[in-house]
Short mmCIF file of C-alpha atoms and ligand atoms in Angstrom, two decimals:
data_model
loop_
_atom_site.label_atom_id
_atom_site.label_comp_id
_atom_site.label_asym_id
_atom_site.label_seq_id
_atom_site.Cartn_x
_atom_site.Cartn_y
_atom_site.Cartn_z
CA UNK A 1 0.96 11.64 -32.92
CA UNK A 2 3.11 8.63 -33.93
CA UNK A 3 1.58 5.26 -33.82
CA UNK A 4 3.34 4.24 -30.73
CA UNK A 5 2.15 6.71 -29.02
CA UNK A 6 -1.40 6.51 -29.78
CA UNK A 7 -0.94 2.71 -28.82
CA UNK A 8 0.25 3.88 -25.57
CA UNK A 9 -2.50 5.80 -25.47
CA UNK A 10 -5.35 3.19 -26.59
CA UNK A 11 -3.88 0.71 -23.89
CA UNK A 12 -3.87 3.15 -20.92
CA UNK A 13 -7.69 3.79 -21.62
CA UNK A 14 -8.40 -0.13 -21.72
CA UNK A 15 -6.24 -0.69 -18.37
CA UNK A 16 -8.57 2.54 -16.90
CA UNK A 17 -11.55 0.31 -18.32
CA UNK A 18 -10.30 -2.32 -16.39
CA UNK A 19 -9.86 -0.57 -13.26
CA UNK A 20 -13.28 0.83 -13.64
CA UNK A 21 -15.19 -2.29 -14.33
CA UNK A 22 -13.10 -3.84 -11.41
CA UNK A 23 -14.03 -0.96 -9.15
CA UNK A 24 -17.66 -0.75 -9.97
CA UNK A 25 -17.88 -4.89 -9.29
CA UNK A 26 -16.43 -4.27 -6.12
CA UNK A 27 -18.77 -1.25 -5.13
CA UNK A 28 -21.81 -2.92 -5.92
CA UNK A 29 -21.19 -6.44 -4.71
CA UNK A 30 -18.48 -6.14 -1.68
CA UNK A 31 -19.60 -2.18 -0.78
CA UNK A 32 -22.98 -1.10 -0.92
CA UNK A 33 -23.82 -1.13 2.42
CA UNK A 34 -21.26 1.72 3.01
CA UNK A 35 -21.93 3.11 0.12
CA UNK A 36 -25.34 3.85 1.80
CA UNK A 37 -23.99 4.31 4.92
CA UNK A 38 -21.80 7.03 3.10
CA UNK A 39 -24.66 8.75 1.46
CA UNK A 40 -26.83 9.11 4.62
CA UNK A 41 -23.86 11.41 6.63
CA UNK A 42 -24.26 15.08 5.84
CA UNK A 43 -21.69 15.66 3.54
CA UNK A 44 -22.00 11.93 2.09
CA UNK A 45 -23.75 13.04 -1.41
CA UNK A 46 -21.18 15.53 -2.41
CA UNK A 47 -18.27 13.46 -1.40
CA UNK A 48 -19.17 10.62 -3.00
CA UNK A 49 -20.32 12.77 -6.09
CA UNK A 50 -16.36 14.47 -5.97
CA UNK A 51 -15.22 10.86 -5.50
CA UNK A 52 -16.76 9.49 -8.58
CA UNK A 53 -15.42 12.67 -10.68
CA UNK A 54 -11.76 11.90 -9.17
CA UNK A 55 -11.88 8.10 -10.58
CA UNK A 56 -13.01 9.43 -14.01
CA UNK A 57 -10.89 11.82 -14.34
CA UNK A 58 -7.70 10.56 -12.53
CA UNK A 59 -8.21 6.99 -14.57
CA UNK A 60 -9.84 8.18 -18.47
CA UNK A 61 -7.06 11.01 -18.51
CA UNK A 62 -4.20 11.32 -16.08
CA UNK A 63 -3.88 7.12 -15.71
CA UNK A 64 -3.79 6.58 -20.08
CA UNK A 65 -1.30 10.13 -20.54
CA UNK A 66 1.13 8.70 -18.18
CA UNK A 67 0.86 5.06 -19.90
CA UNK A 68 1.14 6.80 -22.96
CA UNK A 69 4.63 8.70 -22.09
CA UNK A 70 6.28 5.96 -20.01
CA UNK A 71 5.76 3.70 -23.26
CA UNK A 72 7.29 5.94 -25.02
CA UNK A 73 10.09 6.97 -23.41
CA UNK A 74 11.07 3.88 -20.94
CA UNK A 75 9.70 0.71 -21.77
CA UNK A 76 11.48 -1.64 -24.09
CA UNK A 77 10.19 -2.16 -27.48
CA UNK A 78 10.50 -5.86 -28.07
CA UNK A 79 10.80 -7.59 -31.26
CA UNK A 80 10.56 -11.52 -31.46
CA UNK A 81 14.16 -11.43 -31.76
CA UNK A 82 14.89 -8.99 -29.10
CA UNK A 83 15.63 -11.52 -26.57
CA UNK A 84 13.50 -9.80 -23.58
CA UNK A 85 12.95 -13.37 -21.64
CA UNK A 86 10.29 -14.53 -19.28
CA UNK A 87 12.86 -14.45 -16.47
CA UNK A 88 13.38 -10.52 -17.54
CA UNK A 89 9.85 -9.39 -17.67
CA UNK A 90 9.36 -11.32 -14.21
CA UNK A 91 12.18 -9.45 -12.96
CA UNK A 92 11.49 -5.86 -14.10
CA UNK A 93 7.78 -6.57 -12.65
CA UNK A 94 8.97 -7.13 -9.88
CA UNK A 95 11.63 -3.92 -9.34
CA UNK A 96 8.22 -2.14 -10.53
CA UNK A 97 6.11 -3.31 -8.31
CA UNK A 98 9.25 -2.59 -5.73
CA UNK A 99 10.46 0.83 -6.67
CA UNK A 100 6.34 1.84 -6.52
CA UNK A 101 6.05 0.98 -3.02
CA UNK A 102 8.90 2.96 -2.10
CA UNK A 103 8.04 5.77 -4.40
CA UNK A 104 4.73 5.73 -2.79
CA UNK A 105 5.45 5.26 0.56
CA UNK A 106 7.71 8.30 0.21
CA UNK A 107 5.29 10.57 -1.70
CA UNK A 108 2.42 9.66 0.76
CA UNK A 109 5.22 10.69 3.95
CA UNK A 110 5.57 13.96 2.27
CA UNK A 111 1.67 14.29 1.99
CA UNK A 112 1.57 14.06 5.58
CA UNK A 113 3.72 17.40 6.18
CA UNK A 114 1.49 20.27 6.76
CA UNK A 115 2.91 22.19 3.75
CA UNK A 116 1.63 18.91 1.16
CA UNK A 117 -1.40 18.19 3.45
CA UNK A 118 -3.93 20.33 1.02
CA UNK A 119 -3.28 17.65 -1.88
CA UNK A 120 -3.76 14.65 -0.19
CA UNK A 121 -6.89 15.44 2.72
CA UNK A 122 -9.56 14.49 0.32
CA UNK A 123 -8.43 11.05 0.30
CA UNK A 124 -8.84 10.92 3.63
CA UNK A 125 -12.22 12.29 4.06
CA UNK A 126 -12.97 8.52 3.10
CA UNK A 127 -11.41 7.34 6.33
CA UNK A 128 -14.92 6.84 8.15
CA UNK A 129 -16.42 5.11 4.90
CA UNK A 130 -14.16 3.29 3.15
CA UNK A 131 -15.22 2.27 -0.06
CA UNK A 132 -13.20 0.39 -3.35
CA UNK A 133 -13.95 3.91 -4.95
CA UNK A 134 -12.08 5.89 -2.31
CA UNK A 135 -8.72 4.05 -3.87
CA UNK A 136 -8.81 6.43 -6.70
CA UNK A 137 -10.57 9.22 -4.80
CA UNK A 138 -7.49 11.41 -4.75
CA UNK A 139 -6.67 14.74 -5.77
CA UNK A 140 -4.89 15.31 -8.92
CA UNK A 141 -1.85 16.41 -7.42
CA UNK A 142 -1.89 13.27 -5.36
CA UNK A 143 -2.37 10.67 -8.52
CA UNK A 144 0.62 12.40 -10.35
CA UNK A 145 2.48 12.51 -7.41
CA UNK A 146 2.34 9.51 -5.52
CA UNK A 147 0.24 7.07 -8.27
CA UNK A 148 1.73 7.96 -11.55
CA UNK A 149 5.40 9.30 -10.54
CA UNK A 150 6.57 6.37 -9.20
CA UNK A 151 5.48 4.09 -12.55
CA UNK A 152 7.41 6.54 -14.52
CA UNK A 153 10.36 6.21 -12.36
CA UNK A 154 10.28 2.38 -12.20
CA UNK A 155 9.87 2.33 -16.25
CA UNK A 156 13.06 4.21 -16.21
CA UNK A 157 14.98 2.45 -13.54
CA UNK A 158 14.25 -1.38 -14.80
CA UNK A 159 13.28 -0.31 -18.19
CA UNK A 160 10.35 -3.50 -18.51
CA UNK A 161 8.61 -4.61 -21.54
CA UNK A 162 5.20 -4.01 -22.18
CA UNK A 163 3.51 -7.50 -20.72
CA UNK A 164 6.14 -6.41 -17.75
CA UNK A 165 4.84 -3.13 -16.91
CA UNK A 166 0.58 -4.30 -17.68
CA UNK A 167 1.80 -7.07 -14.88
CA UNK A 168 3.02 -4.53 -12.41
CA UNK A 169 0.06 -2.15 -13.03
CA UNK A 170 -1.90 -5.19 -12.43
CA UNK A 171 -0.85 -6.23 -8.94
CA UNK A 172 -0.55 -2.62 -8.03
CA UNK A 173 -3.93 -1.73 -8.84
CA UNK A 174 -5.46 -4.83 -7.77
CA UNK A 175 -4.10 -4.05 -4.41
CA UNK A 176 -5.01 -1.04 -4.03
CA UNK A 177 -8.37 -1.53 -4.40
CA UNK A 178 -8.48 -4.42 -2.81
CA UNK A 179 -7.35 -2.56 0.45
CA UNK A 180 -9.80 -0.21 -0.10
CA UNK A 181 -12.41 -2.83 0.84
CA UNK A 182 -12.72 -3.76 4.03
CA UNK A 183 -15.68 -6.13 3.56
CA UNK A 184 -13.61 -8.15 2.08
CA UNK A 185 -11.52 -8.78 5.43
CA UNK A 186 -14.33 -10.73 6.71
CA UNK A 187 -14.46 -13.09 4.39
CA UNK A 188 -12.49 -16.14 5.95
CA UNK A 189 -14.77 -16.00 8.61
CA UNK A 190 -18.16 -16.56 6.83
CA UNK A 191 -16.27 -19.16 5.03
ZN1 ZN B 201 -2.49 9.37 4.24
#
């Protein structure tokens, strides 16, 4: 393996650790209740036992090979005298965080066809109890597909630098899991 790509490598794992730690704060301080709530229903344990498999597995190995290979292949190597400006990394962030959402939304359409259906239900067997956990709970068909494709396809279309691309995964992950709990929707209220 060359060195780039085992820096590729070594920085997907630390953005997984992120996501992790990130999810984990969220499940214990925004999401316990329906975590609980979760493990009381009758196939709760299980679910939330294939759930916690799916973030390990779709984050420690899927997340850090596809970092790995988009580095390689697609982002742009800069140099202090390359010339890849603030204004460019904002940009190419920003047709990341763009072609993602569109790659998604499309990918997630398709899911919804009978003949995809099969790779994307056990995401939805969160729908009752959503939890910041259940934004990784996918299958692995489902985090290639609709999670990792469209990074791969955005690192090729606005070819970003590296601060570029850990901005868009940023926001895009944030998001996600931020979506994925609900408690937080409350919180203007108790304010
Ligand atoms: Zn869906």
């Amino acid at each position: 393996m060359d060195p780039s790509s085992s820096a590729g490598l070594t920085r997907g794992f630390q953005v997984a650790l992120c996501t992790l730690t990130l999810t984990g704060f969220l499940e214990l301080f925004c999401a316990s209740k329906t975590v609980a709530s979760l493990l009381k229903s009758k196939e709760g344990p299980s679910l939330y036992r294939a759930c916690l498999r799916a973030n390990l597995v779709n984050n420690l190995a899927i997340g850090p090979i596809t970092y790995a290979l988009a580095t390689e292949f697609f982002v742009y190597k800069s140099d202090p005298d390359s010339g890849y400006s603030l204004i460019r990394s904002f940009t190419s962030a920003l047709g990341l965080v763009v072609t993602h959402a569109l790659g998604y939304h499309y990918a997630h359409s398709q899911m919804h066809r009978p003949q995809m259906y099969w790779a994307h239900k056990f995401h939805h067997a969160f729908a009752k109890h959503v939890t910041p956990s259940s934004a990784n709970a996918v299958s692995v068909v489902e985090y290639a597909y609709a999670y990792m494709l469209p990074f791969v396809v955005g690192c090729a279309v606005c070819a970003p630098d590296e601060r570029a691309l850990l901005t868009a995964v940023a926001v895009i992950s944030v998001n996600n899991l931020l979506i994925h709990t609900p408690a937080l929707e409350v919180l203007p209220q108790q304010l």
